[in-house]
mmCIF file of C-alpha atoms (C1' of nucleotides) in Angstrom:
data_model
loop_
_atom_site.group_PDB
_atom_site.id
_atom_site.type_symbol
_atom_site.label_atom_id
_atom_site.label_comp_id
_atom_site.label_asym_id
_atom_site.label_seq_id
_atom_site.Cartn_x
_atom_site.Cartn_y
_atom_site.Cartn_z
ATOM 1 C CA MET A 1 -0.026 -0.027 0.045
ATOM 2 C CA ASP A 2 2.074 2.894 -1.272
ATOM 3 C CA SER A 3 1.202 6.219 -2.868
ATOM 4 C CA ILE A 4 0.566 4.604 -6.308
ATOM 5 C CA ASP A 5 -2.004 2.246 -4.785
ATOM 6 C CA LEU A 6 -3.692 5.199 -3.163
ATOM 7 C CA ARG A 7 -3.712 6.983 -6.426
ATOM 8 C CA LEU A 8 -5.228 3.971 -8.192
ATOM 9 C CA ILE A 9 -7.949 3.822 -5.534
ATOM 10 C CA GLU A 10 -8.648 7.471 -5.924
ATOM 11 C CA LEU A 11 -8.914 7.142 -9.733
ATOM 12 C CA LEU A 12 -11.217 4.153 -9.464
ATOM 13 C CA ARG A 13 -13.413 5.983 -6.947
ATOM 14 C CA GLU A 14 -13.803 8.743 -9.501
ATOM 15 C CA ASN A 15 -14.416 6.443 -12.429
ATOM 16 C CA ALA A 16 -14.604 2.710 -11.791
ATOM 17 C CA ARG A 17 -14.757 1.939 -15.495
ATOM 18 C CA SER A 18 -11.359 3.314 -16.330
ATOM 19 C CA SER A 19 -9.328 0.884 -18.409
ATOM 20 C CA TYR A 20 -6.069 -0.502 -17.021
ATOM 21 C CA ALA A 21 -4.260 1.180 -19.828
ATOM 22 C CA GLU A 22 -5.693 4.559 -18.838
ATOM 23 C CA LEU A 23 -4.886 3.981 -15.187
ATOM 24 C CA ALA A 24 -1.390 3.021 -16.204
ATOM 25 C CA ARG A 25 -0.831 6.172 -18.136
ATOM 26 C CA LYS A 26 -2.066 8.280 -15.176
ATOM 27 C CA VAL A 27 0.116 6.637 -12.565
ATOM 28 C CA GLY A 28 3.123 6.161 -14.786
ATOM 29 C CA LEU A 29 3.325 2.368 -14.812
ATOM 30 C CA SER A 30 2.653 -0.346 -17.424
ATOM 31 C CA ALA A 31 -0.762 -1.819 -17.818
ATOM 32 C CA PRO A 32 0.138 -5.288 -16.447
ATOM 33 C CA ALA A 33 1.647 -3.657 -13.334
ATOM 34 C CA VAL A 34 -1.576 -1.769 -12.724
ATOM 35 C CA HIS A 35 -3.550 -4.907 -13.351
ATOM 36 C CA GLU A 36 -1.619 -6.747 -10.746
ATOM 37 C CA ARG A 37 -1.852 -3.958 -8.199
ATOM 38 C CA VAL A 38 -5.584 -3.579 -8.613
ATOM 39 C CA GLY A 39 -6.008 -7.343 -8.383
ATOM 40 C CA LYS A 40 -4.161 -7.405 -5.107
ATOM 41 C CA LEU A 41 -6.176 -4.503 -3.713
ATOM 42 C CA GLU A 42 -9.284 -6.446 -4.627
ATOM 43 C CA ALA A 43 -7.967 -9.669 -3.098
ATOM 44 C CA ALA A 44 -7.004 -7.839 0.111
ATOM 45 C CA GLY A 45 -10.536 -6.428 0.366
ATOM 46 C CA THR A 46 -9.333 -2.881 0.139
ATOM 47 C CA ILE A 47 -11.395 -2.552 -3.001
ATOM 48 C CA GLN A 48 -14.666 -4.216 -2.261
ATOM 49 C CA GLY A 49 -16.487 -3.794 -5.550
ATOM 50 C CA TYR A 50 -17.503 -1.452 -8.282
ATOM 51 C CA ARG A 51 -20.882 0.157 -8.357
ATOM 52 C CA ALA A 52 -22.821 2.262 -10.868
ATOM 53 C CA GLU A 53 -24.291 5.383 -9.287
ATOM 54 C CA VAL A 54 -27.854 5.881 -10.449
ATOM 55 C CA ASP A 55 -30.440 8.600 -10.375
ATOM 56 C CA HIS A 56 -32.860 6.944 -7.948
ATOM 57 C CA GLU A 57 -35.618 9.252 -8.902
ATOM 58 C CA ALA A 58 -35.444 8.140 -12.463
ATOM 59 C CA LEU A 59 -35.832 4.586 -11.293
ATOM 60 C CA GLY A 60 -38.935 5.299 -9.267
ATOM 61 C CA LEU A 61 -37.166 5.484 -5.847
ATOM 62 C CA GLY A 62 -37.508 9.136 -5.266
ATOM 63 C CA VAL A 63 -38.179 9.047 -1.506
ATOM 64 C CA THR A 64 -35.111 8.768 0.730
ATOM 65 C CA ALA A 65 -35.432 8.556 4.503
ATOM 66 C CA LEU A 66 -33.311 7.958 7.564
ATOM 67 C CA ILE A 67 -34.720 5.662 10.201
ATOM 68 C CA GLY A 68 -33.344 5.264 13.735
ATOM 69 C CA ILE A 69 -34.287 2.017 15.523
ATOM 70 C CA ILE A 70 -34.560 1.490 19.301
ATOM 71 C CA GLU A 71 -34.369 -2.142 20.236
ATOM 72 C CA ASP A 72 -36.321 -4.028 22.879
ATOM 73 C CA SER A 73 -34.269 -4.700 26.007
ATOM 74 C CA GLY A 74 -34.395 -8.414 25.332
ATOM 75 C CA ALA A 75 -34.018 -8.228 21.590
ATOM 76 C CA ASP A 76 -31.800 -10.662 19.684
ATOM 77 C CA THR A 77 -29.618 -8.335 17.652
ATOM 78 C CA ASP A 78 -28.846 -10.966 14.987
ATOM 79 C CA ASP A 79 -32.545 -11.559 14.360
ATOM 80 C CA VAL A 80 -33.268 -7.839 14.009
ATOM 81 C CA LEU A 81 -30.353 -7.509 11.610
ATOM 82 C CA ALA A 82 -31.459 -10.449 9.543
ATOM 83 C CA ALA A 83 -34.968 -8.994 9.308
ATOM 84 C CA LEU A 84 -33.587 -5.690 8.205
ATOM 85 C CA ARG A 85 -31.312 -7.264 5.649
ATOM 86 C CA ALA A 86 -34.272 -9.013 4.124
ATOM 87 C CA MET A 87 -35.819 -5.672 3.323
ATOM 88 C CA PRO A 88 -34.484 -4.529 0.002
ATOM 89 C CA GLU A 89 -35.537 -0.951 0.738
ATOM 90 C CA VAL A 90 -32.890 -0.748 3.363
ATOM 91 C CA GLU A 91 -29.843 0.521 1.554
ATOM 92 C CA SER A 92 -27.484 1.084 4.424
ATOM 93 C CA CYS A 93 -27.413 -0.077 8.045
ATOM 94 C CA TYR A 94 -25.138 1.212 10.832
ATOM 95 C CA PHE A 95 -24.906 -0.141 14.364
ATOM 96 C CA MET A 96 -24.786 2.995 16.494
ATOM 97 C CA ALA A 97 -23.656 4.174 19.842
ATOM 98 C CA GLY A 98 -26.554 5.822 21.658
ATOM 99 C CA VAL A 99 -30.198 5.054 22.317
ATOM 100 C CA GLU A 100 -30.934 4.159 18.780
ATOM 101 C CA SER A 101 -29.157 0.909 18.028
ATOM 102 C CA TYR A 102 -29.464 1.098 14.269
ATOM 103 C CA GLN A 103 -29.548 3.892 11.784
ATOM 104 C CA LEU A 104 -30.919 2.988 8.406
ATOM 105 C CA THR A 105 -30.949 4.687 4.996
ATOM 106 C CA VAL A 106 -33.973 3.578 3.088
ATOM 107 C CA ARG A 107 -35.229 4.285 -0.396
ATOM 108 C CA VAL A 108 -38.853 3.852 -1.580
ATOM 109 C CA GLY A 109 -40.957 5.175 -4.371
ATOM 110 C CA THR A 110 -43.701 6.981 -2.494
ATOM 111 C CA ILE A 111 -44.588 8.195 0.996
ATOM 112 C CA ALA A 112 -47.251 5.433 1.129
ATOM 113 C CA GLU A 113 -44.533 2.844 0.599
ATOM 114 C CA LEU A 114 -42.403 4.531 3.276
ATOM 115 C CA GLU A 115 -45.365 4.272 5.669
ATOM 116 C CA GLN A 116 -45.725 0.593 4.958
ATOM 117 C CA LEU A 117 -41.988 0.009 5.416
ATOM 118 C CA ILE A 118 -42.076 1.792 8.800
ATOM 119 C CA VAL A 119 -44.992 -0.298 9.908
ATOM 120 C CA ARG A 120 -43.111 -3.417 8.883
ATOM 121 C CA ILE A 121 -39.990 -2.415 10.751
ATOM 122 C CA ASN A 122 -42.011 -1.573 13.853
ATOM 123 C CA ARG A 123 -43.648 -4.992 13.730
ATOM 124 C CA THR A 124 -40.306 -6.719 13.568
ATOM 125 C CA PRO A 125 -39.609 -8.723 16.760
ATOM 126 C CA GLY A 126 -36.963 -6.961 18.818
ATOM 127 C CA VAL A 127 -37.811 -3.486 17.569
ATOM 128 C CA ALA A 128 -39.242 -1.279 20.307
ATOM 129 C CA SER A 129 -39.668 1.959 18.293
ATOM 130 C CA THR A 130 -38.441 3.884 15.287
ATOM 131 C CA ARG A 131 -37.811 7.487 14.458
ATOM 132 C CA THR A 132 -38.012 8.531 10.779
ATOM 133 C CA ALA A 133 -36.694 11.635 9.075
ATOM 134 C CA ILE A 134 -37.412 12.253 5.439
ATOM 135 C CA ALA A 135 -34.821 13.729 3.123
ATOM 136 C CA LEU A 136 -36.353 16.534 1.074
ATOM 137 C CA SER A 137 -33.418 16.618 -1.262
ATOM 138 C CA THR A 138 -30.021 14.968 -1.576
ATOM 139 C CA LYS A 139 -27.262 17.623 -1.807
ATOM 140 C CA TRP A 140 -24.634 14.968 -2.497
ATOM 141 C CA GLU A 141 -24.009 11.305 -1.716
ATOM 142 C CA ASN A 142 -21.053 9.003 -1.500
ATOM 143 C CA ARG A 143 -18.663 11.685 -2.466
ATOM 144 C CA PRO A 144 -15.170 10.076 -2.770
ATOM 145 C CA GLN A 145 -12.849 11.522 -0.211
ATOM 146 C CA PRO A 146 -9.517 12.677 -1.716
ATOM 147 C CA HIS A 147 -6.450 11.272 -0.127
ATOM 148 C CA LEU A 148 -4.342 13.630 1.783
ATOM 149 C CA GLY A 149 -1.123 11.599 1.936
ATOM 150 C CA MET W 1 -36.347 2.757 -20.457
ATOM 151 C CA ASP W 2 -37.547 -0.758 -20.766
ATOM 152 C CA SER W 3 -36.846 -3.964 -18.850
ATOM 153 C CA ILE W 4 -33.495 -4.457 -20.598
ATOM 154 C CA ASP W 5 -32.328 -1.051 -19.525
ATOM 155 C CA LEU W 6 -33.361 -1.905 -15.944
ATOM 156 C CA ARG W 7 -31.478 -5.129 -16.163
ATOM 157 C CA LEU W 8 -28.398 -3.384 -17.414
ATOM 158 C CA ILE W 9 -28.562 -0.904 -14.572
ATOM 159 C CA GLU W 10 -28.980 -3.726 -12.147
ATOM 160 C CA LEU W 11 -25.959 -5.526 -13.509
ATOM 161 C CA LEU W 12 -23.846 -2.377 -13.463
ATOM 162 C CA ARG W 13 -24.869 -1.690 -9.864
ATOM 163 C CA GLU W 14 -23.590 -5.126 -8.987
ATOM 164 C CA ASN W 15 -20.349 -4.804 -10.916
ATOM 165 C CA ALA W 16 -19.602 -1.609 -12.676
ATOM 166 C CA ARG W 17 -16.538 -3.046 -14.376
ATOM 167 C CA SER W 18 -18.421 -5.651 -16.332
ATOM 168 C CA SER W 19 -17.464 -5.554 -19.982
ATOM 169 C CA TYR W 20 -19.996 -4.677 -22.629
ATOM 170 C CA ALA W 21 -19.564 -8.173 -24.029
ATOM 171 C CA GLU W 22 -20.446 -9.716 -20.719
ATOM 172 C CA LEU W 23 -23.461 -7.458 -20.252
ATOM 173 C CA ALA W 24 -24.556 -8.320 -23.802
ATOM 174 C CA ARG W 25 -24.471 -12.049 -23.057
ATOM 175 C CA LYS W 26 -26.493 -11.615 -19.882
ATOM 176 C CA VAL W 27 -29.213 -9.488 -21.470
ATOM 177 C CA GLY W 28 -29.290 -11.353 -24.718
ATOM 178 C CA LEU W 29 -28.194 -8.495 -27.005
ATOM 179 C CA SER W 30 -25.210 -7.665 -29.015
ATOM 180 C CA ALA W 31 -22.274 -5.718 -27.538
ATOM 181 C CA PRO W 32 -22.817 -2.637 -29.705
ATOM 182 C CA ALA W 33 -26.460 -2.586 -28.721
ATOM 183 C CA VAL W 34 -25.514 -2.689 -25.081
ATOM 184 C CA HIS W 35 -22.910 -0.020 -25.603
ATOM 185 C CA GLU W 36 -25.421 2.343 -27.125
ATOM 186 C CA ARG W 37 -28.020 1.694 -24.426
ATOM 187 C CA VAL W 38 -25.582 2.282 -21.636
ATOM 188 C CA GLY W 39 -24.316 5.434 -23.402
ATOM 189 C CA LYS W 40 -27.852 6.764 -23.522
ATOM 190 C CA LEU W 41 -28.474 5.972 -19.873
ATOM 191 C CA GLU W 42 -25.338 7.906 -19.014
ATOM 192 C CA ALA W 43 -26.336 10.835 -21.234
ATOM 193 C CA ALA W 44 -29.778 10.946 -19.711
ATOM 194 C CA GLY W 45 -28.222 11.122 -16.201
ATOM 195 C CA THR W 46 -29.871 7.843 -15.189
ATOM 196 C CA ILE W 47 -26.383 6.415 -14.677
ATOM 197 C CA GLN W 48 -24.439 9.132 -12.941
ATOM 198 C CA GLY W 49 -21.042 7.467 -12.614
ATOM 199 C CA TYR W 50 -19.109 4.420 -11.550
ATOM 200 C CA ARG W 51 -17.451 4.198 -8.169
ATOM 201 C CA ALA W 52 -15.131 1.779 -6.560
ATOM 202 C CA GLU W 53 -16.277 0.738 -3.098
ATOM 203 C CA VAL W 54 -13.400 0.640 -0.679
ATOM 204 C CA ASP W 55 -12.720 -0.580 2.831
ATOM 205 C CA HIS W 56 -12.504 2.726 4.547
ATOM 206 C CA GLU W 57 -10.841 1.274 7.568
ATOM 207 C CA ALA W 58 -7.918 0.071 5.441
ATOM 208 C CA LEU W 59 -7.526 3.618 4.103
ATOM 209 C CA GLY W 60 -7.393 5.124 7.561
ATOM 210 C CA LEU W 61 -10.918 6.370 7.690
ATOM 211 C CA GLY W 62 -12.238 3.992 10.257
ATOM 212 C CA VAL W 63 -14.598 6.347 12.098
ATOM 213 C CA THR W 64 -18.051 6.949 10.608
ATOM 214 C CA ALA W 65 -20.491 9.266 12.167
ATOM 215 C CA LEU W 66 -23.880 10.817 11.380
ATOM 216 C CA ILE W 67 -24.296 14.461 12.214
ATOM 217 C CA GLY W 68 -27.574 16.397 12.296
ATOM 218 C CA ILE W 69 -27.392 20.169 11.895
ATOM 219 C CA ILE W 70 -29.799 22.767 13.255
ATOM 220 C CA GLU W 71 -29.568 26.035 11.407
ATOM 221 C CA ASP W 72 -29.733 29.562 12.832
ATOM 222 C CA SER W 73 -33.065 31.165 12.163
ATOM 223 C CA GLY W 74 -31.413 33.747 9.895
ATOM 224 C CA ALA W 75 -28.960 31.399 8.232
ATOM 225 C CA ASP W 76 -28.121 31.538 4.572
ATOM 226 C CA THR W 77 -28.670 27.941 3.441
ATOM 227 C CA ASP W 78 -26.423 28.283 0.460
ATOM 228 C CA ASP W 79 -23.546 29.511 2.594
ATOM 229 C CA VAL W 80 -23.955 26.655 5.003
ATOM 230 C CA LEU W 81 -24.061 24.180 2.162
ATOM 231 C CA ALA W 82 -20.981 25.612 0.549
ATOM 232 C CA ALA W 83 -19.054 25.431 3.793
ATOM 233 C CA LEU W 84 -20.120 21.781 4.262
ATOM 234 C CA ARG W 85 -19.198 20.916 0.719
ATOM 235 C CA ALA W 86 -15.755 22.347 1.334
ATOM 236 C CA MET W 87 -15.142 19.793 4.025
ATOM 237 C CA PRO W 88 -13.900 16.543 2.359
ATOM 238 C CA GLU W 89 -14.843 14.545 5.368
ATOM 239 C CA VAL W 90 -18.519 15.102 4.649
ATOM 240 C CA GLU W 91 -19.354 12.148 2.456
ATOM 241 C CA SER W 92 -23.122 12.661 2.074
ATOM 242 C CA CYS W 93 -25.422 15.558 2.792
ATOM 243 C CA TYR W 94 -29.221 15.430 2.851
ATOM 244 C CA PHE W 95 -31.570 18.394 3.378
ATOM 245 C CA MET W 96 -34.154 17.077 5.789
ATOM 246 C CA ALA W 97 -37.697 17.731 6.916
ATOM 247 C CA GLY W 98 -37.699 18.354 10.658
ATOM 248 C CA VAL W 99 -35.794 20.401 13.205
ATOM 249 C CA GLU W 100 -32.433 19.331 11.847
ATOM 250 C CA SER W 101 -32.025 20.936 8.482
ATOM 251 C CA TYR W 102 -29.137 18.733 7.348
ATOM 252 C CA GLN W 103 -28.083 15.226 7.969
ATOM 253 C CA LEU W 104 -24.468 14.442 7.207
ATOM 254 C CA THR W 105 -22.485 11.212 6.875
ATOM 255 C CA VAL W 106 -18.873 11.922 7.722
ATOM 256 C CA ARG W 107 -15.766 9.765 7.709
ATOM 257 C CA VAL W 108 -12.552 10.463 9.585
ATOM 258 C CA GLY W 109 -9.623 8.575 10.908
ATOM 259 C CA THR W 110 -9.872 9.065 14.588
ATOM 260 C CA ILE W 111 -12.152 10.252 17.291
ATOM 261 C CA ALA W 112 -9.866 13.253 17.715
ATOM 262 C CA GLU W 113 -10.379 14.219 14.107
ATOM 263 C CA LEU W 114 -14.172 13.805 14.565
ATOM 264 C CA GLU W 115 -13.991 16.163 17.461
ATOM 265 C CA GLN W 116 -12.192 18.776 15.417
ATOM 266 C CA LEU W 117 -14.649 18.337 12.546
ATOM 267 C CA ILE W 118 -17.642 18.849 14.875
ATOM 268 C CA VAL W 119 -16.043 22.007 16.228
ATOM 269 C CA ARG W 120 -15.463 23.245 12.756
ATOM 270 C CA ILE W 121 -19.027 22.606 11.807
ATOM 271 C CA ASN W 122 -20.362 24.323 14.886
ATOM 272 C CA ARG W 123 -18.284 27.380 14.134
ATOM 273 C CA THR W 124 -19.715 27.581 10.631
ATOM 274 C CA PRO W 125 -21.868 30.743 10.249
ATOM 275 C CA GLY W 126 -25.481 29.749 10.134
ATOM 276 C CA VAL W 127 -25.044 26.638 12.134
ATOM 277 C CA ALA W 128 -26.851 26.800 15.522
ATOM 278 C CA SER W 129 -26.143 23.361 16.840
ATOM 279 C CA THR W 130 -25.220 19.841 15.875
ATOM 280 C CA ARG W 131 -26.063 16.362 17.111
ATOM 281 C CA THR W 132 -23.577 13.586 16.468
ATOM 282 C CA ALA W 133 -24.051 9.841 16.538
ATOM 283 C CA ILE W 134 -21.053 7.493 16.040
ATOM 284 C CA ALA W 135 -21.381 4.305 14.036
ATOM 285 C CA LEU W 136 -19.802 1.452 15.950
ATOM 286 C CA SER W 137 -19.909 -0.761 12.948
ATOM 287 C CA THR W 138 -21.229 -0.742 9.404
ATOM 288 C CA LYS W 139 -23.505 -3.655 8.744
ATOM 289 C CA TRP W 140 -23.905 -2.770 5.075
ATOM 290 C CA GLU W 141 -23.738 0.274 2.885
ATOM 291 C CA ASN W 142 -25.016 1.323 -0.520
ATOM 292 C CA ARG W 143 -26.627 -2.031 -1.157
ATOM 293 C CA PRO W 144 -28.027 -2.047 -4.666
ATOM 294 C CA GLN W 145 -31.725 -2.400 -4.578
ATOM 295 C CA PRO W 146 -33.001 -5.104 -6.959
ATOM 296 C CA HIS W 147 -35.606 -3.954 -9.388
ATOM 297 C CA LEU W 148 -39.053 -5.317 -8.817
ATOM 298 C CA GLY W 149 -40.501 -4.661 -12.299
ATOM 299 C "C1'" DG I 1 29.269 -12.484 -3.809
ATOM 300 C "C1'" DG I 2 25.374 -15.280 -4.784
ATOM 301 C "C1'" DC I 3 20.580 -16.264 -4.001
ATOM 302 C "C1'" DG I 4 15.605 -15.529 -3.929
ATOM 303 C "C1'" DG I 5 11.541 -12.895 -4.077
ATOM 304 C "C1'" DA I 6 8.737 -8.909 -5.136
ATOM 305 C "C1'" DG I 7 7.537 -6.262 -8.564
ATOM 306 C "C1'" DG I 8 8.624 -4.049 -12.799
ATOM 307 C "C1'" DT I 9 8.887 -3.878 -18.387
ATOM 308 C "C1'" DC I 10 8.216 -5.899 -22.844
ATOM 309 C "C1'" DG I 11 6.047 -8.568 -26.490
ATOM 310 C "C1'" DA I 12 2.506 -11.476 -28.301
ATOM 311 C "C1'" DT I 13 -2.148 -12.890 -28.862
ATOM 312 C "C1'" DG I 14 -6.837 -13.411 -28.153
ATOM 313 C "C1'" DG I 15 -10.703 -10.943 -27.206
ATOM 314 C "C1'" DA I 16 -13.212 -6.548 -26.358
ATOM 315 C "C1'" DG I 17 -14.563 -1.803 -27.718
ATOM 316 C "C1'" DT I 18 -16.394 0.840 -31.177
ATOM 317 C "C1'" DC I 19 -17.665 2.538 -35.729
ATOM 318 C "C1'" DC I 20 -20.389 1.775 -39.784
ATOM 319 C "C1'" DA I 21 -23.530 -0.027 -43.370
ATOM 320 C "C1'" DT I 22 -27.413 -2.777 -43.602
ATOM 321 C "C1'" DG I 23 -31.866 -4.611 -42.765
ATOM 322 C "C1'" DG I 24 -36.000 -5.406 -39.823
ATOM 323 C "C1'" DT I 25 -39.933 -3.731 -36.964
ATOM 324 C "C1'" DG I 26 -43.565 -0.798 -35.195
ATOM 325 C "C1'" DA I 27 -46.318 3.442 -35.270
ATOM 326 C "C1'" DA I 28 -48.557 7.291 -37.641
ATOM 327 C "C1'" DG I 29 -50.882 8.997 -41.469
ATOM 328 C "C1'" DA I 30 -52.852 9.055 -46.282
ATOM 329 C "C1'" DT N 1 -53.857 -1.328 -46.594
ATOM 330 C "C1'" DC N 2 -49.801 0.708 -47.950
ATOM 331 C "C1'" DT N 3 -46.169 4.047 -47.309
ATOM 332 C "C1'" DT N 4 -43.013 6.361 -44.857
ATOM 333 C "C1'" DC N 5 -40.228 7.401 -41.129
ATOM 334 C "C1'" DA N 6 -37.727 6.675 -37.046
ATOM 335 C "C1'" DC N 7 -35.489 3.681 -34.284
ATOM 336 C "C1'" DC N 8 -32.767 0.006 -33.191
ATOM 337 C "C1'" DA N 9 -30.408 -4.661 -33.614
ATOM 338 C "C1'" DT N 10 -27.105 -7.082 -36.378
ATOM 339 C "C1'" DG N 11 -22.665 -8.383 -38.215
ATOM 340 C "C1'" DG N 12 -18.264 -7.164 -40.007
ATOM 341 C "C1'" DA N 13 -13.947 -4.601 -39.594
ATOM 342 C "C1'" DC N 14 -10.508 -2.310 -37.372
ATOM 343 C "C1'" DT N 15 -8.211 -0.539 -33.395
ATOM 344 C "C1'" DC N 16 -7.148 -0.918 -28.766
ATOM 345 C "C1'" DC N 17 -7.018 -3.364 -24.478
ATOM 346 C "C1'" DA N 18 -6.456 -7.274 -21.229
ATOM 347 C "C1'" DT N 19 -3.630 -10.639 -19.986
ATOM 348 C "C1'" DC N 20 -0.131 -14.167 -20.101
ATOM 349 C "C1'" DG N 21 4.713 -15.640 -20.153
ATOM 350 C "C1'" DA N 22 9.492 -14.470 -20.230
ATOM 351 C "C1'" DC N 23 12.937 -11.797 -18.588
ATOM 352 C "C1'" DC N 24 15.100 -7.913 -15.946
ATOM 353 C "C1'" DT N 25 16.152 -5.124 -11.811
ATOM 354 C "C1'" DC N 26 16.462 -3.947 -7.289
ATOM 355 C "C1'" DC N 27 16.903 -5.283 -2.316
ATOM 356 C "C1'" DG N 28 17.554 -7.866 1.643
ATOM 357 C "C1'" DC N 29 19.743 -11.828 3.455
ATOM 358 C "C1'" DC N 30 22.475 -15.642 3.937
#
DNA sequence: GGCGGAGGTCGATGGAGTCCATGGTGAAGA
DNA sequence: TCTTCACCATGGACTCCATCGACCTCCGCC
């Protein structure tokens, strides 16, 4: 993990579809060298995958909300997590410090669907209560953080 | 925007580095046809970009936190936004319904850096107060939502 | 000094990306 | 019903890329 690796990661965070040849030109190595470095970063888990960023609104998922979850005192955390994972609307899930054990980012098409989702989460065994905040607009998301080193 | 477009988007959300030939095989079209469809999805803004997903911990950004911001009554929203955008640690920013105008996802290396970041945000003109919750662990993030149609 | 390994370049080749001409299909209008 | 038009898939051709093997270089270590 040297500065060239960091540069490659930065380039791939900006455009994951860059060709190896293009990456090679930008970091000043040959294409096979870049290929091997990227392969090792993937194998090490430093690069976990490559995702297309989409306009959720254009795909009918225009409603974004953040949901905090307070667990029952006797809740089985694994069961709650499994139930949440089974809901495709739940895009991200963090286990938090504080009263609310989980913080979710969810995406649905309509407010009615959001209501149904909240009801479903509240009905999940182990969930004591939820707190939902609706995003009126997304200023930016998943902005790649430039490397300082 | 038909079912093949949706399938292409789904495939690219799973692996943005798939070759056009591979995509073509999976959707049952020729590579040039896929190339043109993807190009149009990009031009229309439906596909906004391609990002490598990284292990933030491996890159020295192991601390994730969610920060809610309450604005001053007389705050200039654009100024606040510009100040937040200038902070590279702020990965995502939503404009919210509710008391807290903004909800941020931030990533830093250490708790000390988080503290400094919070101080900096609180000092920003227009920001009345903040509320920070630290993520102890990330269960999952940016999970691509399968298309139902 | 000699050895071994990590990681680089170079060259070759098979396959992918991409442009273009062609032909088929579906909708709108006479 | 027939025509026309627009759109899109196909298949071929050409360029460029991905990827493999061979060899080279630099270091650290015996």
